[in-house]
Coordinates of C-alpha atoms and ligand atoms in Angstrom, one line a residue:
X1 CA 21.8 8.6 -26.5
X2 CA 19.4 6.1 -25.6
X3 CA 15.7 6.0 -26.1
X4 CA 14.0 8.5 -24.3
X5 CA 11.8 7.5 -21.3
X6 CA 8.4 6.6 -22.6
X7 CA 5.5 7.9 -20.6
X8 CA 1.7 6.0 -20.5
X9 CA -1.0 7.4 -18.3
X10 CA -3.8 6.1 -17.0
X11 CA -7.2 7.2 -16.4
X12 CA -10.2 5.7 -15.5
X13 CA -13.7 6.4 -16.2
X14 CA -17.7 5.8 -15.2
X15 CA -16.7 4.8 -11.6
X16 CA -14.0 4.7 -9.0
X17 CA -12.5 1.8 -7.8
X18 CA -11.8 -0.4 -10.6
X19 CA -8.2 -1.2 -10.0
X20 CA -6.3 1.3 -11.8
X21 CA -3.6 0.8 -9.4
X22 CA -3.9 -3.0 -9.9
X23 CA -3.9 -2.7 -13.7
X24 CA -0.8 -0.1 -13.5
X25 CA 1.3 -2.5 -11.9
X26 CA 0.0 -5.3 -13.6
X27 CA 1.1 -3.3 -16.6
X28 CA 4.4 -2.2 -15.1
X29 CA 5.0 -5.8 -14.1
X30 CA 4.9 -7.7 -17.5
X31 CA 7.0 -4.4 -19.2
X32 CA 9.9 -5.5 -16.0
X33 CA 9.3 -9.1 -16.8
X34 CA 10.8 -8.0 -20.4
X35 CA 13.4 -6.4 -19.2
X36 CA 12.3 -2.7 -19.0
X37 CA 13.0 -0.2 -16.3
X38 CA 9.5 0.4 -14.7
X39 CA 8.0 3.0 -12.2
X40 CA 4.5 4.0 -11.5
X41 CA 3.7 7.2 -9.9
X42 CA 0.3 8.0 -9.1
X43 CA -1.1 11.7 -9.1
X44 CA -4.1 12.5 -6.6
X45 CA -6.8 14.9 -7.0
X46 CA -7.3 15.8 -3.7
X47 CA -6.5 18.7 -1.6
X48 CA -4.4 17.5 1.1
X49 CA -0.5 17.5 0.4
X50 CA -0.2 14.0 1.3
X51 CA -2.5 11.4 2.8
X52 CA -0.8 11.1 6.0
X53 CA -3.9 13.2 7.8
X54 CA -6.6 11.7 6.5
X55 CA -8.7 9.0 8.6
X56 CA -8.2 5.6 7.1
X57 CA -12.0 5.5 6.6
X58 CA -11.7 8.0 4.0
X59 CA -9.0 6.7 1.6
X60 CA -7.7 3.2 3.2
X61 CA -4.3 2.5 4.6
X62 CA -1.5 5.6 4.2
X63 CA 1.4 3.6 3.2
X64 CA 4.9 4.5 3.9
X65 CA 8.4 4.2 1.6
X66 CA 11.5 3.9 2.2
X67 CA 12.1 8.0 2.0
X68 CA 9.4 8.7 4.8
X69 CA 6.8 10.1 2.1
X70 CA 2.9 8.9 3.5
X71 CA 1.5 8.0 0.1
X72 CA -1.4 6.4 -1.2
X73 CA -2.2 2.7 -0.6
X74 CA -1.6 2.0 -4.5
X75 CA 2.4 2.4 -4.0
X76 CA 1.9 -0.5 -2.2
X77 CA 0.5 -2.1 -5.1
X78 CA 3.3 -0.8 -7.2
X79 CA 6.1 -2.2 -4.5
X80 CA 4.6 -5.6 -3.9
X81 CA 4.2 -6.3 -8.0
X82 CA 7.7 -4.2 -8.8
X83 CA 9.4 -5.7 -6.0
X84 CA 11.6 -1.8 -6.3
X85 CA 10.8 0.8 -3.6
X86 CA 9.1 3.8 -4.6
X87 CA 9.6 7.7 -2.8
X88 CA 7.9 10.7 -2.4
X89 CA 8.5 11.5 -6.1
X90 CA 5.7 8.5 -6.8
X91 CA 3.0 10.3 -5.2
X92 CA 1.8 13.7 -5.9
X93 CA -1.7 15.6 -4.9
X94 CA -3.4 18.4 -6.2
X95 CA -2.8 19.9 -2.7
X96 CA 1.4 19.8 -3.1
X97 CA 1.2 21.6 -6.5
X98 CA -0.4 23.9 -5.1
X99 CA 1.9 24.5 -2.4
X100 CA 4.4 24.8 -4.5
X101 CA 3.1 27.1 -7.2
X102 CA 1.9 29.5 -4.2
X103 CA 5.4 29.2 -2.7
X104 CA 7.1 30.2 -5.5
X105 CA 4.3 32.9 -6.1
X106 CA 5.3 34.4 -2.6
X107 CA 9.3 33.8 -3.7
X108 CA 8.3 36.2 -6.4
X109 CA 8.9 33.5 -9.3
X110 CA 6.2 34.9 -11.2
X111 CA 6.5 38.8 -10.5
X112 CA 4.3 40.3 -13.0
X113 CA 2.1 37.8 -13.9
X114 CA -1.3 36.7 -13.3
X115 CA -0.8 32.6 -11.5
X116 CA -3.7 30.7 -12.8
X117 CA -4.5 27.2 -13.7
X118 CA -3.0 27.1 -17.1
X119 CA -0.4 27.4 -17.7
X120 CA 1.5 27.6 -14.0
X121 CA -0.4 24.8 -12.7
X122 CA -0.5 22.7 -15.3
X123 CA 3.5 23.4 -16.3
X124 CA 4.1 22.2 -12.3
X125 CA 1.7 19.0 -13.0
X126 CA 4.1 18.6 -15.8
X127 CA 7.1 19.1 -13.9
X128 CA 6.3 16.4 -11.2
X129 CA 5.3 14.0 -14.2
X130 CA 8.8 14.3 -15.5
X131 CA 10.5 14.5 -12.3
X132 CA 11.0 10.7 -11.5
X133 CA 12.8 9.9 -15.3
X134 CA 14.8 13.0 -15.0
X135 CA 18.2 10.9 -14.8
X136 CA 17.6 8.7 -17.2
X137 CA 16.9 5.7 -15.1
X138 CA 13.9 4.7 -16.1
X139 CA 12.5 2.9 -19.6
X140 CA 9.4 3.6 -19.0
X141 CA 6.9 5.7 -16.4
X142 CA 3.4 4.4 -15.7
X143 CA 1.5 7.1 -14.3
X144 CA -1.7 6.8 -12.7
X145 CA -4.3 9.7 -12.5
X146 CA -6.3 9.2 -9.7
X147 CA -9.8 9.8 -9.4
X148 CA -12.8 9.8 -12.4
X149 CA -12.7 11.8 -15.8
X150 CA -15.2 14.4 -15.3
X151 CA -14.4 14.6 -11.6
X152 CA -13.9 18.6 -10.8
X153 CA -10.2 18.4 -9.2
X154 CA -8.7 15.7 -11.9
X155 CA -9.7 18.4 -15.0
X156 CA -5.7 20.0 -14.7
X157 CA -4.3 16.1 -14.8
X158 CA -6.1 15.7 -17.5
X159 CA -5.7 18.9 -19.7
X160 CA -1.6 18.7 -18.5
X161 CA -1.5 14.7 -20.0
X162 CA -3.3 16.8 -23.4
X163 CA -0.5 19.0 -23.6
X164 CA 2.5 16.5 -23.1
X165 CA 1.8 14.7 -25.7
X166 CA 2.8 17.4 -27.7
X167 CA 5.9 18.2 -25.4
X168 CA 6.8 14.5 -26.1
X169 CA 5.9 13.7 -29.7
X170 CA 4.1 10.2 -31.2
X171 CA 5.6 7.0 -29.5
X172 CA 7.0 8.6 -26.4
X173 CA 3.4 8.6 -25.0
X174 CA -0.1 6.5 -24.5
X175 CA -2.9 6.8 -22.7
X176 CA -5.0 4.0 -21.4
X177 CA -8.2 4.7 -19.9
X178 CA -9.8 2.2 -17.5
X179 CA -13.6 1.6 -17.9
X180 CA -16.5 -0.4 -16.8
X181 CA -19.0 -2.4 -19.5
X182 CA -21.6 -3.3 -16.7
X183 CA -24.4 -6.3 -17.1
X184 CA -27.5 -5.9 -16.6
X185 CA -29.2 -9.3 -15.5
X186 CA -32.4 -8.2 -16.8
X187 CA -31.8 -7.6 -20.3
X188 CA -29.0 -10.2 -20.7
X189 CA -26.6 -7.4 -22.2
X190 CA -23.1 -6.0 -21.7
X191 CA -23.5 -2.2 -21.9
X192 CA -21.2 0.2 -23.8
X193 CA -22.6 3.6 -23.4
X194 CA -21.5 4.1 -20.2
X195 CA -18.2 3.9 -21.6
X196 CA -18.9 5.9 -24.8
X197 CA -19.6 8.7 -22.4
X198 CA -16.7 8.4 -20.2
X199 CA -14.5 8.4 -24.0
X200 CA -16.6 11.4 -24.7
X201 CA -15.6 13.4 -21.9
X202 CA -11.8 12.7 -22.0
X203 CA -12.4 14.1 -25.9
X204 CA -13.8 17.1 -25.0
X205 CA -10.6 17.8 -22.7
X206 CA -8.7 17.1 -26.0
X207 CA -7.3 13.5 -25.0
X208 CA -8.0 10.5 -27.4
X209 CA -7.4 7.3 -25.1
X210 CA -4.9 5.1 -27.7
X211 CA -5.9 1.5 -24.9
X212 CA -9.4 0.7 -23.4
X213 CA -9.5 -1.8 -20.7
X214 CA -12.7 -3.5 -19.7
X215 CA -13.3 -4.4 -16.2
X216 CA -16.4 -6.3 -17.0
X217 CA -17.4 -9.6 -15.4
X218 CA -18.5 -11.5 -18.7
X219 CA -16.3 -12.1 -21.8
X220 CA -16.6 -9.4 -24.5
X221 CA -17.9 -10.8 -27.1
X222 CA -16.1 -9.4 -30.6
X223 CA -19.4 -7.8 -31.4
X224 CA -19.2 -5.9 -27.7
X225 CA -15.6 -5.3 -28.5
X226 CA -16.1 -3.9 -32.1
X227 CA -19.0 -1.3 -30.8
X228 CA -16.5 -0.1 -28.7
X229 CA -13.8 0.4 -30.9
X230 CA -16.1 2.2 -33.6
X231 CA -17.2 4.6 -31.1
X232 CA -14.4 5.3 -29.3
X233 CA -12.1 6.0 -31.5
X234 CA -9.6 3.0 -30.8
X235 CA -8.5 0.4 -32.8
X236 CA -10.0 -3.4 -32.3
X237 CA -6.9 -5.0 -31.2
X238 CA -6.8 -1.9 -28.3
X239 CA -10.0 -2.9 -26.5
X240 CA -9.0 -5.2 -23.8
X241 CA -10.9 -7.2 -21.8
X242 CA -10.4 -7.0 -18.1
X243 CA -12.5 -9.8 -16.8
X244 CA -12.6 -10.0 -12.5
X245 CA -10.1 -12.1 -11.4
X246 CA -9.8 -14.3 -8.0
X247 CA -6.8 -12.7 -6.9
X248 CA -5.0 -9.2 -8.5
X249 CA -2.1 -11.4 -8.3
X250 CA -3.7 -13.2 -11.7
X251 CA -4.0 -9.4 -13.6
X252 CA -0.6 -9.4 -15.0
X253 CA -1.3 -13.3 -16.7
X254 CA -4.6 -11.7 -17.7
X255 CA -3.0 -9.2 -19.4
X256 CA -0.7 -10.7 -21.1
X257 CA -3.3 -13.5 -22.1
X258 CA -5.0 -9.8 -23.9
X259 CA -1.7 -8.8 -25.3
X260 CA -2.3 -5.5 -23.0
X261 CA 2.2 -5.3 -23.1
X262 CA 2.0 -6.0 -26.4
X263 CA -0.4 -3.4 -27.8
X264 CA 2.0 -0.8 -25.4
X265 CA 5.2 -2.1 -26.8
X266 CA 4.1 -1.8 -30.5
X267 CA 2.6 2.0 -29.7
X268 CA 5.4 3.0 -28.0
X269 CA 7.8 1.3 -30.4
X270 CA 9.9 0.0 -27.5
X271 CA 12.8 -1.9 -29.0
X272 CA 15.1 -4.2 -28.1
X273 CA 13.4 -6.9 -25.4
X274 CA 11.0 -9.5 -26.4
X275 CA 11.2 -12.6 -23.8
X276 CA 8.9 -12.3 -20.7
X277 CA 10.4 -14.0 -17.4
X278 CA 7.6 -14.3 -15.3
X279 CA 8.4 -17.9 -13.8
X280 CA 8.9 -16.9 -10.1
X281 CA 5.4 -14.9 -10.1
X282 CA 3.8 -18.1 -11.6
X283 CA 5.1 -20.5 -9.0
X284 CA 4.1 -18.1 -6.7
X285 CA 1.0 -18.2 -7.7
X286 CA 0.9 -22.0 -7.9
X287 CA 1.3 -21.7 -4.3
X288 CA -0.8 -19.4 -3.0
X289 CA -3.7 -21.5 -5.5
X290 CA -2.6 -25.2 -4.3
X291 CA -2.2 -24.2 0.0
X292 CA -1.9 -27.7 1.6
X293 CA -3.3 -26.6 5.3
X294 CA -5.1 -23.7 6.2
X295 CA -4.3 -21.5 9.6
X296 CA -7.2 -19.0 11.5
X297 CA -5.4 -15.5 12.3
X298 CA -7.4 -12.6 14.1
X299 CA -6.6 -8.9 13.0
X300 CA -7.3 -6.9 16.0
X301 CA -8.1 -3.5 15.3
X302 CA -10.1 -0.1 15.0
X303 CA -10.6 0.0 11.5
X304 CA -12.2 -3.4 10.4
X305 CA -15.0 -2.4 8.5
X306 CA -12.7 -1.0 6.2
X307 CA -10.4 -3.9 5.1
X308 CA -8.0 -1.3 2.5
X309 CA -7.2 0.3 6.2
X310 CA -5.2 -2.7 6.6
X311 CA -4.5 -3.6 3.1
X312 CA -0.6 -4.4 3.3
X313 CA -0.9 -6.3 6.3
X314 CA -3.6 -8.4 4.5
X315 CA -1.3 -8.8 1.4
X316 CA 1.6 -9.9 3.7
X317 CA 0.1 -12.8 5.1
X318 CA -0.9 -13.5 0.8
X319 CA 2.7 -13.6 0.5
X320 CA 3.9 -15.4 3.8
X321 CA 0.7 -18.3 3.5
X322 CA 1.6 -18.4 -0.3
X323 CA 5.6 -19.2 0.6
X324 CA 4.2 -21.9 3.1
X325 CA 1.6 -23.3 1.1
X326 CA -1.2 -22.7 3.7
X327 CA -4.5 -20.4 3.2
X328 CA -4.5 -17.8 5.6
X329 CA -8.1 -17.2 6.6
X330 CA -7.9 -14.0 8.2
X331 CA -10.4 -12.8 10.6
X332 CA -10.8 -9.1 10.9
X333 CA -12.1 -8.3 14.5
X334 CA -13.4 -5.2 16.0
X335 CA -11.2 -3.8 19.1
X336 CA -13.9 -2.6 20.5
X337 CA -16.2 -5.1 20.4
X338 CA -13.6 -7.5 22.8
X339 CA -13.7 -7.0 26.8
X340 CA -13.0 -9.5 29.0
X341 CA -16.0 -11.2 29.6
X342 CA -16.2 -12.0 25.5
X343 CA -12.6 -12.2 25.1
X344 CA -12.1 -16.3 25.1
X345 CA -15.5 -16.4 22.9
X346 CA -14.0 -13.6 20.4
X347 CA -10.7 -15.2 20.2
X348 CA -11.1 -18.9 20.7
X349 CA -10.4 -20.3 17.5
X350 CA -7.7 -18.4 16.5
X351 CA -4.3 -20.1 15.2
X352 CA -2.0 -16.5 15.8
X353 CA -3.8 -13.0 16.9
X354 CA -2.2 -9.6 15.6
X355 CA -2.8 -6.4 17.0
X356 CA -3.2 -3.9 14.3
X357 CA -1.4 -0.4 14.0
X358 CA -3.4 2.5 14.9
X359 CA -4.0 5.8 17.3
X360 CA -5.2 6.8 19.9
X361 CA -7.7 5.5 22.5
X362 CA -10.3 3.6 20.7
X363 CA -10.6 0.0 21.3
X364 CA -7.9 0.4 23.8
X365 CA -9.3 -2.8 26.2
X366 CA -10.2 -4.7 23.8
X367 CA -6.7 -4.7 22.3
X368 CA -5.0 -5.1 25.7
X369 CA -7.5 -8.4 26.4
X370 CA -6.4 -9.7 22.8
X371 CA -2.8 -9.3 24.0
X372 CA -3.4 -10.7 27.4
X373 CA -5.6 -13.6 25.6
X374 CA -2.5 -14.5 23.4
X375 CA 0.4 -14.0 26.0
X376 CA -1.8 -16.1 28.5
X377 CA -2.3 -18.8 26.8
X378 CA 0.1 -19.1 24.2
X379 CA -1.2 -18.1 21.3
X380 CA 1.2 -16.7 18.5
X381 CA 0.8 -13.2 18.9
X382 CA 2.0 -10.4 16.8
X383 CA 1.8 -6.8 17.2
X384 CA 2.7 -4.2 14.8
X385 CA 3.6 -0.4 15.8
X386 CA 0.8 0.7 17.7
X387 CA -0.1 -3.3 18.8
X388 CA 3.0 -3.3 20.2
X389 CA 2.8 -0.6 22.6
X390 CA -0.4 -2.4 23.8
X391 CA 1.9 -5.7 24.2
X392 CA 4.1 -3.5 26.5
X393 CA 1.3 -2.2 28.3
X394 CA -0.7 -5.1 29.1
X395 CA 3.0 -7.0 30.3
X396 CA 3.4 -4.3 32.5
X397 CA -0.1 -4.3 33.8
X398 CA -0.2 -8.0 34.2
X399 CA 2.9 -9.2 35.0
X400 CA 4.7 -6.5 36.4
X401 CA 2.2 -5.4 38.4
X402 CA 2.2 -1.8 37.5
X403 CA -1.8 -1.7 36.9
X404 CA -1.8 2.3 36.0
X405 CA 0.7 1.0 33.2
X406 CA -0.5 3.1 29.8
X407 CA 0.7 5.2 27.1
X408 CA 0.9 9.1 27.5
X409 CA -0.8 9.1 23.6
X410 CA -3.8 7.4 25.8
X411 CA -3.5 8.9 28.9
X412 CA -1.5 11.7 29.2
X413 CA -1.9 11.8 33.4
X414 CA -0.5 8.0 33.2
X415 CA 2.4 7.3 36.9
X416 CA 3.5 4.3 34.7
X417 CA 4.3 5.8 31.1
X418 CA 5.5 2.4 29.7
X419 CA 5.2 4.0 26.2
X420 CA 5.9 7.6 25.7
X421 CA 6.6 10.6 23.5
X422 CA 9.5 10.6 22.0
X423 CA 12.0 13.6 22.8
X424 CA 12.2 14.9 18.9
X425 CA 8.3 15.0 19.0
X426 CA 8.0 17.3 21.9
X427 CA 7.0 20.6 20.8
X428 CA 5.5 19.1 17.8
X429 CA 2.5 21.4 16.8
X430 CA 2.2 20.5 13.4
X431 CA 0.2 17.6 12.2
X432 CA 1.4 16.8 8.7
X433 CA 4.2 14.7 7.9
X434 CA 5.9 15.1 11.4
X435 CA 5.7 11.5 12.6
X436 CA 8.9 9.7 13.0
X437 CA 9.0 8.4 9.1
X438 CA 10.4 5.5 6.9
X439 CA 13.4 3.4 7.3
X440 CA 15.8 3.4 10.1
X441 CA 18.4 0.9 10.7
X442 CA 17.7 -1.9 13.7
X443 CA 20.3 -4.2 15.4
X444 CA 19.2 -7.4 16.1
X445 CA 19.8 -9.2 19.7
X446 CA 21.3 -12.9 19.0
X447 CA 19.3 -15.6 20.6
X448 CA 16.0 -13.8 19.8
X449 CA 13.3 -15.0 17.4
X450 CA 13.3 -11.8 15.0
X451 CA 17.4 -12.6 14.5
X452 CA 16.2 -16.4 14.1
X453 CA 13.8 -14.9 11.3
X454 CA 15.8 -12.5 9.6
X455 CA 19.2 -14.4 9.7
X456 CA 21.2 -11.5 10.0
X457 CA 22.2 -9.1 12.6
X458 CA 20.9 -5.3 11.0
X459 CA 17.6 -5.0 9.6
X460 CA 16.2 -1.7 8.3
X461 CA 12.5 -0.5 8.3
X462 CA 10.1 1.7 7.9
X463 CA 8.4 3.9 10.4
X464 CA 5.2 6.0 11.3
X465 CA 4.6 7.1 15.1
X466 CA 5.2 9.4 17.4
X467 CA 5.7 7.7 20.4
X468 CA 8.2 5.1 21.8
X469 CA 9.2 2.0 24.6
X470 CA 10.4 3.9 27.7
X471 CA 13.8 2.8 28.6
X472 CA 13.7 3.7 32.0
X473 CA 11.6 0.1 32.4
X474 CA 13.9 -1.7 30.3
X475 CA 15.5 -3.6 32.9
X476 CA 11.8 -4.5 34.7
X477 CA 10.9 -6.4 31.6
X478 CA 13.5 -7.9 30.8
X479 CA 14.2 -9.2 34.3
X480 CA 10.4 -10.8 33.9
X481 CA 10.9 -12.2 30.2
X482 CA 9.8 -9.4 27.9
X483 CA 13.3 -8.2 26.0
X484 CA 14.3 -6.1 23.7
X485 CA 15.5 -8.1 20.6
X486 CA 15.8 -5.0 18.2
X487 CA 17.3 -1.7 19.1
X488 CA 17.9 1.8 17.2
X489 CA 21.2 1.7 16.8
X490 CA 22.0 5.4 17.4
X491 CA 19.2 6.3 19.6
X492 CA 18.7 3.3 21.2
X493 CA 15.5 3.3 20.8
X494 CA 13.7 -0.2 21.0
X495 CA 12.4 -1.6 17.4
X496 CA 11.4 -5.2 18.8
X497 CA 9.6 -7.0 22.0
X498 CA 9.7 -10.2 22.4
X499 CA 8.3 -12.5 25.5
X500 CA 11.0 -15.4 26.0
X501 CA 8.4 -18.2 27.4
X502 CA 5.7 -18.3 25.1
X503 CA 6.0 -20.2 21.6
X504 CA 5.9 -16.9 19.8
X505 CA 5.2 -13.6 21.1
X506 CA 7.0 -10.7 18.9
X507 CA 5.6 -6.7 18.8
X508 CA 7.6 -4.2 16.2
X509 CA 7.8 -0.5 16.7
X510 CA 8.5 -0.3 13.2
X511 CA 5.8 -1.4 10.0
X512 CA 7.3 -4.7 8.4
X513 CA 4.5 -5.1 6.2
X514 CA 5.6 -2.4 4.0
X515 CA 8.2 -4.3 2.5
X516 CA 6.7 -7.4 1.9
X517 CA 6.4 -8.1 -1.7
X518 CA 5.5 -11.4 -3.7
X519 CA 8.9 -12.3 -4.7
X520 CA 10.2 -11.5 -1.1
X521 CA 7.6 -12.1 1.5
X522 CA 8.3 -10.8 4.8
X523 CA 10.6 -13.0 7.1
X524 CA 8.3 -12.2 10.5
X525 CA 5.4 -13.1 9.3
X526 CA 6.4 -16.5 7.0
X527 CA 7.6 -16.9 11.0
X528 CA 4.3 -15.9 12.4
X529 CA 2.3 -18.1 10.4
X530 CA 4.4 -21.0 10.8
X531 CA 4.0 -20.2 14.4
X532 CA 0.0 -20.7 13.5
X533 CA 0.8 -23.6 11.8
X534 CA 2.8 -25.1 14.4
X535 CA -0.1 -24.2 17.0
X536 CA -2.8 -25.7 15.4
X537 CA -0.9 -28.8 14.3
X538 CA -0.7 -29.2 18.5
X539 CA -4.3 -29.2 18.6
Ligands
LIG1 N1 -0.1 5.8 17.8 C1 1.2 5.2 18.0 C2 2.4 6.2 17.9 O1 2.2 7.3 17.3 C3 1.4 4.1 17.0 C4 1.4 4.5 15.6 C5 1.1 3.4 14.6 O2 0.6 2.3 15.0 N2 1.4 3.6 13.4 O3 3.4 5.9 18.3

């Protein structure tokens, strides 16, 4: 038998949004760059079985794997770093264990006795940590415990991570907890207490952290670092310093520069490889550090003020500028801000315009005057799920000439419904996790730019939407330059618009920029932003 899979957890501590995700697959990364077999799961303390309801405001961008699971935006992290997909088995709530304990509750599992939180919730907590390394497949499982220590909802993570590491004995299992040492300006000093306390409370659930890492934005002194270590409870070589970085792309070379893989692999005595490959992340890195031209991309959307709402979009133009050695300077712009008197102010200066996924009517002119900006004059122009419905709309409006032209999501009393529910959806009552969802194969047209792009004939992606390009108008567009270049190839129906005349005009039903990662950026948008390039080269 080989080693058993090792588990480390994370938890984080004082206040939210340091970058657990980031310092998970950072982690995760530098273990795979040894050699190891890596996953990350992440566990949420929320209520709600998955994300896939919740506004964008409230938790950022619900990102979608291969499986059709809506997950949290940190499995994109994980897929972008890991360059391996993830599944539904990588992200669990509070709200599914739940489900599941009162499901089997009402099966009768547990005739007789009394459900509470420990031991049936806990023992299903525990049961969904273990799932993923079930069949052996896996070296090592990072899992990530959302939320804060203290926080209400994350106390049955927390006291199910105490009990397994009796379930899994000494060197099977770690726990790193993620902290803050804050400066305060005033008196000069990095601060420890606030992690002391954050310790202290993980103790009193009965976990002893066995890694501290340090987002701090000074260097820990060894002073600092020894105060730490002395009060809580960790040895000096296990305090790591987690300074801000300029990109999360730098973490893992951070944390290798603090021996954070080292520290792991002695704990968890993993054996048997030693050299890190990490070559292809640094020369991407040299890349995305040393761009020798710069392009001006718009993101047209509803969600703006929230840039995480859009956060693998943003990463897949990192990926695409870093693979052509140009900066993307991305420009996130308000939908609704855009009407037509504003429109050639708004959009002026752009090098390539992208209309952002989204629903429903919000910003709805404003998107259709970005499309008509690009198409009109020749602007690259992208648009992604929901941005390309608008491209279909505003071609039928403008150039077919069918001015009531809309989608029945907008306007349900539409005569033109150029975009429309799809036949599977109707009848559809229930919200949750009944959008069409994850990766479906896609024939490519030959002749097209998206089979220029991808060099090859079938493509699959992933999915999230309800509604669909209306075949019944096929043969309008077409016949006035707007073709299909990608089509379902069971269903027929159509994954890819492009406009023929115009240097580069392409919309996708389906979400590319969920499979972008740093060692394989995304083929359409390396094209998109070379289309930018080209543009502004023009100029
Ligand atoms: N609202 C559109 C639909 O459901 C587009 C969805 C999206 O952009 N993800 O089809």
């Amino acid at each position: 038998m080989g080693n058993p899979t090792k588990h480390i957890f994370i938890t984080g501590g004082v206040t939210s949004s340091l970058g657990k995700g980031i310092i998970a697959a950072s982690l995760a990364k530098l273990l795979q760059s040894r050699g190891f077999s890596v996953t990350i799961q992440k566990f949420d303390p929320y209520l709600n079985i998955d994300p896939g309801t919740l506004n964008p405001y409230e938790h950022g961008e619900c990102y979608v794997t291969e499986d059709g699971a809506e997950t949290d935006l940190d499995l994109g992290h994980y897929e972008r770093f890991l360059n391996t997909p993830t599944s539904q088995g990588n992200n669990v709530t509070t709200g599914r264990i739940y489900n599941n304990v009162i499901t089997k509750e009402r099966k009768g599992e547990y005739l007789g006795k009394t459900v509470q939180v420990i031991p049936h919730i806990t023992d299903e907590i525990k049961r969904n940590f273990y799932k993923l390394g079930l069949d052996g497949k896996y070296d090592v499982i990072i899992t990530e415990i959302g939320g804060c220590v203290g926080d209400i909802e994350s106390l049955p993570f927390i006291e199910a991570v105490r009990q397994i590491r009796w379930d899994l004995g000494p060197h099977n299992f770690l726990v790193i907890h993620l902290t803050l040492i804050p400066y305060l300006a005033a008196a000069k000093e990095l601060k420890t207490k606030p992690t002391q306390h954050s310790v202290k409370q993980l103790l009193e659930a009965g976990v002893q952290p066995d890694i501290l890492v340090c987002r701090t934005e000074h260097h820990l002194p060894t002073d600092v670092k020894k105060k730490i270590a002395l009060f809580c409870n960790v040895q000096l070589n296990c305090v790591i310093e987690a300074m801000d970085a300029d990109t999360i792309y730098d973490v893992p070379l951070l944390m290798k520069k603090e021996k954070l893989d080292e520290r792991v692999i002695a704990k968890l005595k993993l054996t048997g490889k030693t050299n890190t490959d990490l070559e292809q992340w640094k020369e991407f890195l040299g890349r995305l550090k040393n761009p020798t031209q710069e392009v001006k991309i718009g993101l047209v959307g509803k969600y703006v003020s929230l840039p995480d709402a859009y956060k693998s979009i943003i990463e897949s133009f990192i990926h695409a500028g870093a693979s052509l050695e140009c900066k993307v300077n991305l420009s996130l712009i308000s939908s609704e801000e855009i009407n037509p008197d504003n429109v050639d102010q708004k959009l002026g200066d752009l090098d390539g315009i992208l209309v952002a996924p989204g629903f429903g009517e919000r910003g709805l002119v404003g998107k259709i005057e970005a499309v008509k900006f690009a198409r009109v004059n020749r602007v690259p122009f992208f648009g992604i799920c929901l941005g390309m419905q608008i491209a279909v709309i505003e071609f039928a409006k403008n150039v077919l000439g069918l001015t009531d032209a809309c989608s029945t999501e907008m306007r349900s009393d539409t005569s033109e419904p150029v975009i429309f529910l799809m036949e599977e959806q109707k009848g559809i009552t229930q919200m949750g996790g009944t959008m069409r969802l994850g990766a479906y194969p896609c024939e490519l047209v030959k002749g097209t730019r998206s089979a220029a792009a991808y060099g090859k004939g079938k493509i699959s992606e992933r999915h999230r939407h309800r509604y669909e390009f209306n075949n019944n108008y096929l043969e309008s567009f077409e016949r006035h330059g707007m073709v299909a270049a990608g089509k379902n190839p069971d269903s027929g129906l159509v994954e890819i618009m492009e406009v023929q005349d115009h240097p580069w005009f392409v919309g996708t039903q389906f979400h590319p920029e969920y499979k972008s990662t740093v060692l394989s950026p995304h083929p359409l948008f390396i094209r998109f932003v070379q289309a930018a390039i080209d543009k502004k080269q023009q100029v």
